[in-house]
Short mmCIF file of C-alpha atoms in Angstrom, two decimals:
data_model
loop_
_atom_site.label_atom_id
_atom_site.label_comp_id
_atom_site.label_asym_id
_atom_site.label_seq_id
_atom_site.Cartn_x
_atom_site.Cartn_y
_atom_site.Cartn_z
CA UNK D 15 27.08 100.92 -110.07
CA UNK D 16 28.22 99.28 -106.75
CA UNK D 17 26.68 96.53 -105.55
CA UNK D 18 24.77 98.69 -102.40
CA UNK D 19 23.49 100.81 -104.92
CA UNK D 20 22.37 97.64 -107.15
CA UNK D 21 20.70 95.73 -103.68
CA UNK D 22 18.54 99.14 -102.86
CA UNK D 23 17.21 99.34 -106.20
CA UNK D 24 16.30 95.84 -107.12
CA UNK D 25 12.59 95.33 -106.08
CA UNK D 26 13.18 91.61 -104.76
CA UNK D 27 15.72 91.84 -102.65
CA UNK D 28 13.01 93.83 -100.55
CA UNK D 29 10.65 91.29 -98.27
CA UNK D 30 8.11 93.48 -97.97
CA UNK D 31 7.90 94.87 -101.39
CA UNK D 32 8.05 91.41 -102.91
CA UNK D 33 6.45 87.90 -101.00
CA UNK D 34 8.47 86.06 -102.72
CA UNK D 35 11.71 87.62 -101.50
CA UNK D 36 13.95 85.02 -99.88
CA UNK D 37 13.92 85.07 -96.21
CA UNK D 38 17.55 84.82 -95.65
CA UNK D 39 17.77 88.45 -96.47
CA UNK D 40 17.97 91.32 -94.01
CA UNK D 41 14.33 92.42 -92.93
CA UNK D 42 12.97 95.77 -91.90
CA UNK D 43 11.97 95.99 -87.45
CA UNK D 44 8.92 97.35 -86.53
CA UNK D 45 10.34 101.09 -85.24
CA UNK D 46 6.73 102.38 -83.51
CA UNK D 47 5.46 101.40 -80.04
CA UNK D 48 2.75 98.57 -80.40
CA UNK D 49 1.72 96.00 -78.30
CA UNK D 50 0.59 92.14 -78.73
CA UNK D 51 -3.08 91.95 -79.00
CA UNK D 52 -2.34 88.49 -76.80
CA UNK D 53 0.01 88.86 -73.97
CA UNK D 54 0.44 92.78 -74.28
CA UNK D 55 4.37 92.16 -74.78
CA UNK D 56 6.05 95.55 -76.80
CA UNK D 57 6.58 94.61 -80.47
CA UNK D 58 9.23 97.47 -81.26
CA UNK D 59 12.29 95.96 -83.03
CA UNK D 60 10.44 92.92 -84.26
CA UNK D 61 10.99 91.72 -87.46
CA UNK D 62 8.11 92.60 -90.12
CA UNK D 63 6.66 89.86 -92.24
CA UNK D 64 4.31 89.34 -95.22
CA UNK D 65 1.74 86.85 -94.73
CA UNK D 66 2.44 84.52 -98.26
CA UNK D 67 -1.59 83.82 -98.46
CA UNK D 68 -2.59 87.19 -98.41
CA UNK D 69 0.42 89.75 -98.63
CA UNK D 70 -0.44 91.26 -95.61
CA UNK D 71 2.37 92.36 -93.53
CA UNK D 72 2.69 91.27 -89.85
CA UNK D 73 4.98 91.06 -86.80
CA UNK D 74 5.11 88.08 -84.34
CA UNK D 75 5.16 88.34 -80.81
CA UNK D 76 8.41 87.30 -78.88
CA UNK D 77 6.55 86.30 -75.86
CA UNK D 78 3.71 84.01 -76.98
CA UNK D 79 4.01 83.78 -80.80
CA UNK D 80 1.07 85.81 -81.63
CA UNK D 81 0.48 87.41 -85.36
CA UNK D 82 -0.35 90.95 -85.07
CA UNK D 83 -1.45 92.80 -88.28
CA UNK D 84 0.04 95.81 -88.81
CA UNK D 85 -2.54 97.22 -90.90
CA UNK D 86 -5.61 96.74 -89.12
CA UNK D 87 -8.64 99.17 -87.60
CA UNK D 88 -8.29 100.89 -84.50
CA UNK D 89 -9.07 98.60 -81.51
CA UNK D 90 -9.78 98.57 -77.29
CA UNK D 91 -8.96 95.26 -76.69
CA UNK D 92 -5.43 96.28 -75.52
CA UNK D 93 -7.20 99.25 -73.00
CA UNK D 94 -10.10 96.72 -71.99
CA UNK D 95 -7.07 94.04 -71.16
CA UNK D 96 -5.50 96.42 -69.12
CA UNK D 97 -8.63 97.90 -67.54
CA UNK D 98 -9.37 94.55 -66.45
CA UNK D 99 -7.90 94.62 -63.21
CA UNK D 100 -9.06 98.43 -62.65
CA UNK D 101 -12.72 97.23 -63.10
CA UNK D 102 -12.96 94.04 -61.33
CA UNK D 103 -11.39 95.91 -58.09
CA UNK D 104 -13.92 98.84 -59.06
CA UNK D 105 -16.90 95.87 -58.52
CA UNK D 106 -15.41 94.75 -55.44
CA UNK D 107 -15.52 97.89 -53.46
CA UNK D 108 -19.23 98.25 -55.15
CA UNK D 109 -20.16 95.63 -54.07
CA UNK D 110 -18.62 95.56 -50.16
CA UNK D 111 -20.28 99.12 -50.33
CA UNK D 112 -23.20 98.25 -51.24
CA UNK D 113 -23.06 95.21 -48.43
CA UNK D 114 -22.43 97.83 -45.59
CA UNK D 115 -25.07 100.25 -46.92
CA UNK D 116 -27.63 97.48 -46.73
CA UNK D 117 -26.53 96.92 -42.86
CA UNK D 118 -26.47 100.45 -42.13
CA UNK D 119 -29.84 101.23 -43.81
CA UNK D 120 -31.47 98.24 -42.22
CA UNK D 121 -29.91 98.05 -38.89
CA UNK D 122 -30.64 102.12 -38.36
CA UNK D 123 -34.38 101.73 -39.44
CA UNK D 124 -34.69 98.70 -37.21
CA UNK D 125 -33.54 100.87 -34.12
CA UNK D 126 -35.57 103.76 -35.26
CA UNK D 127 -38.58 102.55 -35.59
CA UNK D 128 -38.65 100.16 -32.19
CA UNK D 129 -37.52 103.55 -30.57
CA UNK D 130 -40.07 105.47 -31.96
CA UNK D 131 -43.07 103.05 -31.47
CA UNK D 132 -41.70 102.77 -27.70
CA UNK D 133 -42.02 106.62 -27.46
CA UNK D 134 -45.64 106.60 -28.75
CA UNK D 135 -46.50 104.02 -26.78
CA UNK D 136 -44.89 105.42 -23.75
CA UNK D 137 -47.51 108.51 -24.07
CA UNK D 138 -49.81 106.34 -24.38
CA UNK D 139 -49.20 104.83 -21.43
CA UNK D 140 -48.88 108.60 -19.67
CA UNK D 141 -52.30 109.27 -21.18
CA UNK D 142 -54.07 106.40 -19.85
CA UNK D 143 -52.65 107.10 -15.93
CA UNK D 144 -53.44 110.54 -15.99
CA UNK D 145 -57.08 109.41 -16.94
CA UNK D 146 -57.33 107.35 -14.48
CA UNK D 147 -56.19 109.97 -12.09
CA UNK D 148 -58.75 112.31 -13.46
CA UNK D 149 -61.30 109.58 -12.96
CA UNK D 150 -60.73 109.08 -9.27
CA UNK D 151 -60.29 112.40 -8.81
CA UNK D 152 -56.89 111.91 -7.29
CA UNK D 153 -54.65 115.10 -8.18
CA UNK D 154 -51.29 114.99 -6.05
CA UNK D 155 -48.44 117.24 -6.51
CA UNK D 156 -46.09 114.55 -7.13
CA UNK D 157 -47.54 113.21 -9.88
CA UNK D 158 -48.56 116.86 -11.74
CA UNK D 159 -44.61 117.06 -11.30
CA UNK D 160 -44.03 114.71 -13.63
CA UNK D 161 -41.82 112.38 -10.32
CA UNK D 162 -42.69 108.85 -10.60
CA UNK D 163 -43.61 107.91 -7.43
CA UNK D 164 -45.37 104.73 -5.55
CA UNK D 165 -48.81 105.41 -7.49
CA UNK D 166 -47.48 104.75 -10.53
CA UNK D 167 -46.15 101.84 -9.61
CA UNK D 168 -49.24 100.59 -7.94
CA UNK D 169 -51.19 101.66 -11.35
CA UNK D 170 -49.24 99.53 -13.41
CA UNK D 171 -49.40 96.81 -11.35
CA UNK D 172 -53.23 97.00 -11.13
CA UNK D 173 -55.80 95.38 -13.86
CA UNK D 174 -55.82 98.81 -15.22
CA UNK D 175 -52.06 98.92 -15.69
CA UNK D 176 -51.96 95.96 -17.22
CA UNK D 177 -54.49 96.34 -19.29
CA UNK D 178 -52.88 99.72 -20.63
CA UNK D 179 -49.62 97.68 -21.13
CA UNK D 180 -51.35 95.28 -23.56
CA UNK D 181 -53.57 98.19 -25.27
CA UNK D 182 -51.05 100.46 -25.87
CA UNK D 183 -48.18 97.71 -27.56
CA UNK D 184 -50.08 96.91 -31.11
CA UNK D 185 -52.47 100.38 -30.92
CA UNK D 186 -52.94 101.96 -34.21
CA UNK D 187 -51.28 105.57 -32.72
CA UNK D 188 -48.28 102.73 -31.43
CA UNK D 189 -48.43 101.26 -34.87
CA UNK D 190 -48.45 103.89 -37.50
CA UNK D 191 -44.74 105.31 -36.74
CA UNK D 192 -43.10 101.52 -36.52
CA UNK D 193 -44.58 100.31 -39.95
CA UNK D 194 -44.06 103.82 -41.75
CA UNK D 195 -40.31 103.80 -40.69
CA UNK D 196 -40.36 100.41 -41.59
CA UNK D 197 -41.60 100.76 -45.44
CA UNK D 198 -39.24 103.67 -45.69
CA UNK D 199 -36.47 101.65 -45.10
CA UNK D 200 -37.91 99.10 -46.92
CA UNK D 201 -38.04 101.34 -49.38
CA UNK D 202 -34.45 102.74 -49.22
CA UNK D 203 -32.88 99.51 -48.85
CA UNK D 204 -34.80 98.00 -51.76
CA UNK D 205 -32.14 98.82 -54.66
CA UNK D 206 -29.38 97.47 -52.61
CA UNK D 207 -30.59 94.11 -52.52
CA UNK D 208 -31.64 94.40 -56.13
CA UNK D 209 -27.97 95.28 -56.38
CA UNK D 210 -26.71 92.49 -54.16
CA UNK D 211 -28.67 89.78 -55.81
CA UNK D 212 -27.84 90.32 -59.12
CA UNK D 213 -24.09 90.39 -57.87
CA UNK D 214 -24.93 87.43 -56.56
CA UNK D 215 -26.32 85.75 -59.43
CA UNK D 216 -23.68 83.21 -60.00
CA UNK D 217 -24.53 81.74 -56.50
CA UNK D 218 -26.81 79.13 -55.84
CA UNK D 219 -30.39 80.02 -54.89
CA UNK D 220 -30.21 79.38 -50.99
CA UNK D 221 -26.23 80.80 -51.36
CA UNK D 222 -27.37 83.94 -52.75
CA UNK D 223 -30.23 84.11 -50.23
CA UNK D 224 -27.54 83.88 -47.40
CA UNK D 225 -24.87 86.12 -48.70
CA UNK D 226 -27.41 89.06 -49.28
CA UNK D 227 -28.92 88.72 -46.01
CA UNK D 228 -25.88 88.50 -43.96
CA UNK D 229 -25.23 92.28 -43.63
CA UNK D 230 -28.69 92.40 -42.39
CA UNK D 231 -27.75 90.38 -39.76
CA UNK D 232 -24.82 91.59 -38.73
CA UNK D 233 -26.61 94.95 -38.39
CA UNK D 234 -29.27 93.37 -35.96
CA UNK D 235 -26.36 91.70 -33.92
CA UNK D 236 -24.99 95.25 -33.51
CA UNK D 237 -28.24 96.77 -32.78
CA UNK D 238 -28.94 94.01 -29.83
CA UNK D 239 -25.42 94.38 -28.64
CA UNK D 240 -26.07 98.51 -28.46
CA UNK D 241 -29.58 97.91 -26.34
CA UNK D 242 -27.83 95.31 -24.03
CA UNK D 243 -24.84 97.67 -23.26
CA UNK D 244 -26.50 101.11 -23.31
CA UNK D 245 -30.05 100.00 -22.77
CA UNK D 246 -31.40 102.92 -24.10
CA UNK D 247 -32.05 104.41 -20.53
CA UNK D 248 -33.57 107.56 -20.21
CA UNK D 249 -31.98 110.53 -17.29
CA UNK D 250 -35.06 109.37 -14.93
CA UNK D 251 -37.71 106.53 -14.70
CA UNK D 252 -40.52 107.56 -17.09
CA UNK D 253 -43.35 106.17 -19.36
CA UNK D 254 -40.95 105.64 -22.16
CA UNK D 255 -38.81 103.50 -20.12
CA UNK D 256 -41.35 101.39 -19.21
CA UNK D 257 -42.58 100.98 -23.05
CA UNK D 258 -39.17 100.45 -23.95
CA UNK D 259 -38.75 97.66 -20.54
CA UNK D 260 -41.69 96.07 -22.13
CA UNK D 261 -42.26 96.44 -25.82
CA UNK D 262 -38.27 96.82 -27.38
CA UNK D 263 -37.25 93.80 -27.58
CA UNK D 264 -40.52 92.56 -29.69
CA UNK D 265 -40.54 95.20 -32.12
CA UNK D 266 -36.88 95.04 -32.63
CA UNK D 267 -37.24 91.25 -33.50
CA UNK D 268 -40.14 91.74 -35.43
CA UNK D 269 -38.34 94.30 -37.37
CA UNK D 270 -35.18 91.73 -37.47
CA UNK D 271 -37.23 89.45 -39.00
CA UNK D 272 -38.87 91.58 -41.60
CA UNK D 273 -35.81 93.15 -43.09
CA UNK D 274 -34.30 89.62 -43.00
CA UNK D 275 -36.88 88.03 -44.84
CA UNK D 276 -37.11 90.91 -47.38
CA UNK D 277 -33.63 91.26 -47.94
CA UNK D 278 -33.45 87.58 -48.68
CA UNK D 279 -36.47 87.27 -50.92
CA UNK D 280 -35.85 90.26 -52.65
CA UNK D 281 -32.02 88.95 -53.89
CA UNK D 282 -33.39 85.71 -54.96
CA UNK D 283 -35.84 87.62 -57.02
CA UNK D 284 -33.42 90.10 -58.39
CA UNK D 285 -31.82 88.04 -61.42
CA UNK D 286 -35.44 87.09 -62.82
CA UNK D 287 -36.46 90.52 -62.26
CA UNK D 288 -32.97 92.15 -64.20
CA UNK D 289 -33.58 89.94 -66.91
CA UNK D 290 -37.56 90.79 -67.21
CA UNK D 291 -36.39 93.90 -67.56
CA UNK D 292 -34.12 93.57 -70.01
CA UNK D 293 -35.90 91.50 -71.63
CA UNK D 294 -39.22 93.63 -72.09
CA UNK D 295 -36.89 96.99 -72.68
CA UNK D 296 -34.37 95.50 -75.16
CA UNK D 297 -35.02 93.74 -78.67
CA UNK D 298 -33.29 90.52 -79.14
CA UNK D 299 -30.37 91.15 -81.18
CA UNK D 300 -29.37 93.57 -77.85
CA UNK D 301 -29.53 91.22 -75.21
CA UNK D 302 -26.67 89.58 -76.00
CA UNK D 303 -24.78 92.56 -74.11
CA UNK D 304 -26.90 91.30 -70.82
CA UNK D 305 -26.60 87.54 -72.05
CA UNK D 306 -24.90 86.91 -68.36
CA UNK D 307 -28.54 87.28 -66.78
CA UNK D 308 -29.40 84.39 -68.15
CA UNK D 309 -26.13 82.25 -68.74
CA UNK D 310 -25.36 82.42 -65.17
CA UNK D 311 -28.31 80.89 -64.43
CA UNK D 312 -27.84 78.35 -67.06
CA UNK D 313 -30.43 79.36 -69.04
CA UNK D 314 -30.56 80.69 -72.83
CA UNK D 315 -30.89 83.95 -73.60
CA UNK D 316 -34.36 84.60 -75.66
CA UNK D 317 -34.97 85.63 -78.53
CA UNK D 318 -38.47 86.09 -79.23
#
């Protein structure tokens, strides 16, 4: 028998058959593609070892030293290390998305509904000259012609006209269309600041309160900047214009101020209001997956 033959068929000179086996010897490589559970480094052609504890075999990781088992149950933490980049720049774009929604939604409802209130009250205003027309029995041409003319501008100078102004700014026909536009976009822009302040949650109160309601802001700043530039004219002097001379720049601010203050009192609520949630929906051995609602606030997660 030659000595090959005599090597392949004793049982120690094999590491991995026997613990024991003296390390000096010639070891089998790891041949498949695996990677370090640590640093992700390829494993092929490492050496293959057998833990003297336990007998389990194992390779060790040129890169950072790392024991990987080589019998072990399937596991993600190699995809989940990798997807870690994917899913953090994933959250990014979320959130900057979800940043310009909130300015969109808000600034556009903020311009609709000061446009549309000064429309209303624009008829309003029509309404109220013809009347008093129709009162004095004073029917002229000019004025069934829809041409604004020196009588109009005499009426709204008068006590009448002025009264009219202030009547027809906070009416209820005036009112109706500004406040309903208003709680729809309320409404609509409601889950993005949920969104925003729970993003936001690591943030300090007054922090997160700023952050979230920046977009808002930025979307009245455009707004204002459209009004001064275009000014919203209309192709001739009319009713509407002089609503929208008069009564723009107030609603716009009050509706500046109203999305503001939601927007920032919303995200301040929105971590108490997540973890409410999760707390009344999820038993307590669960919440651990949503623990972050509550650590980042540096608070314990309950468990009653």
């Amino acid at each position: 028998m030659s000595t090959e033959q005599s090597t392949t068929s004793n049982p120690t000179s094999n590491p991995i058959a026997n613990p024991v086996a003296n390390t000096t010897l010639p070891r089998e490589t790891l041949q498949g593609d695996r990677l370090c559970m640590q640093c992700l480094h390829p494993l092929r052609g490492r050496a293959i070892e057998r833990d003297a504890g336990t007998g389990l075999l194992y390779v060790r990781c040129g890169e950072c030293a790392t024991a990987s088992a080589l019998f072990e149950y399937p596991t993600a933490t190699p995809w989940l290390n990798r997807a870690k980049s994917v899913i953090a720049s994933t959250l990014a774009v979320t959130a900057i998305i979800t940043m310009l929604a909130l300015g969109g939604i808000t600034g556009g409802f903020m311009a609709g509904a000061s446009s549309e209130a000064c429309d209303v009250a624009g008829g309003e205003l029509s309404i109220a000259f013809r009347s008093s027309l129709d009162e004095q029995t004073k029917a002229d041409l000019q004025i069934q012609s829809g041409n604004w003319t020196a009588t109009n501008n005499q009426w709204l100078a008068s006590p009448a006209g002025q009264d009219a102004l202030a009547n027809a700014r906070f009416s209820v026909t005036t009112l109706v269309p500004f406040v309903l536009l208003t709680a729809l976009g309320t409404a609509i822009a409601t889950p993005f600041a949920l969104f925003a302040g729970i993003a936001l949650t690591r943030q300090g109160l007054l922090r997160r309160m700023v952050y979230a309601a920046l977009p808002v802001a930025l979307a009245a700043i455009v707004v204002w900047s459209l009004y001064s530039a275009l000014g919203f004219r209309f192709p001739m002097n009319s009713w509407q214009q002089v609503a929208i001379d008069h009564y723009l720049a107030g609603y716009t601010a009050l509706s500046t101020a109203w999305f503001l203050a939601f927007v920032a009192a919303t995200s301040a609520a929105a971590p108490s209001i997540a973890a409410f949630i999760a707390r009344t929906i999820l038993p307590p051995r669960d919440r651990r997956l949503v623990a972050w609602l509550w650590e980042w606030r540096g608070k314990t997660v309950p468990r009653d």
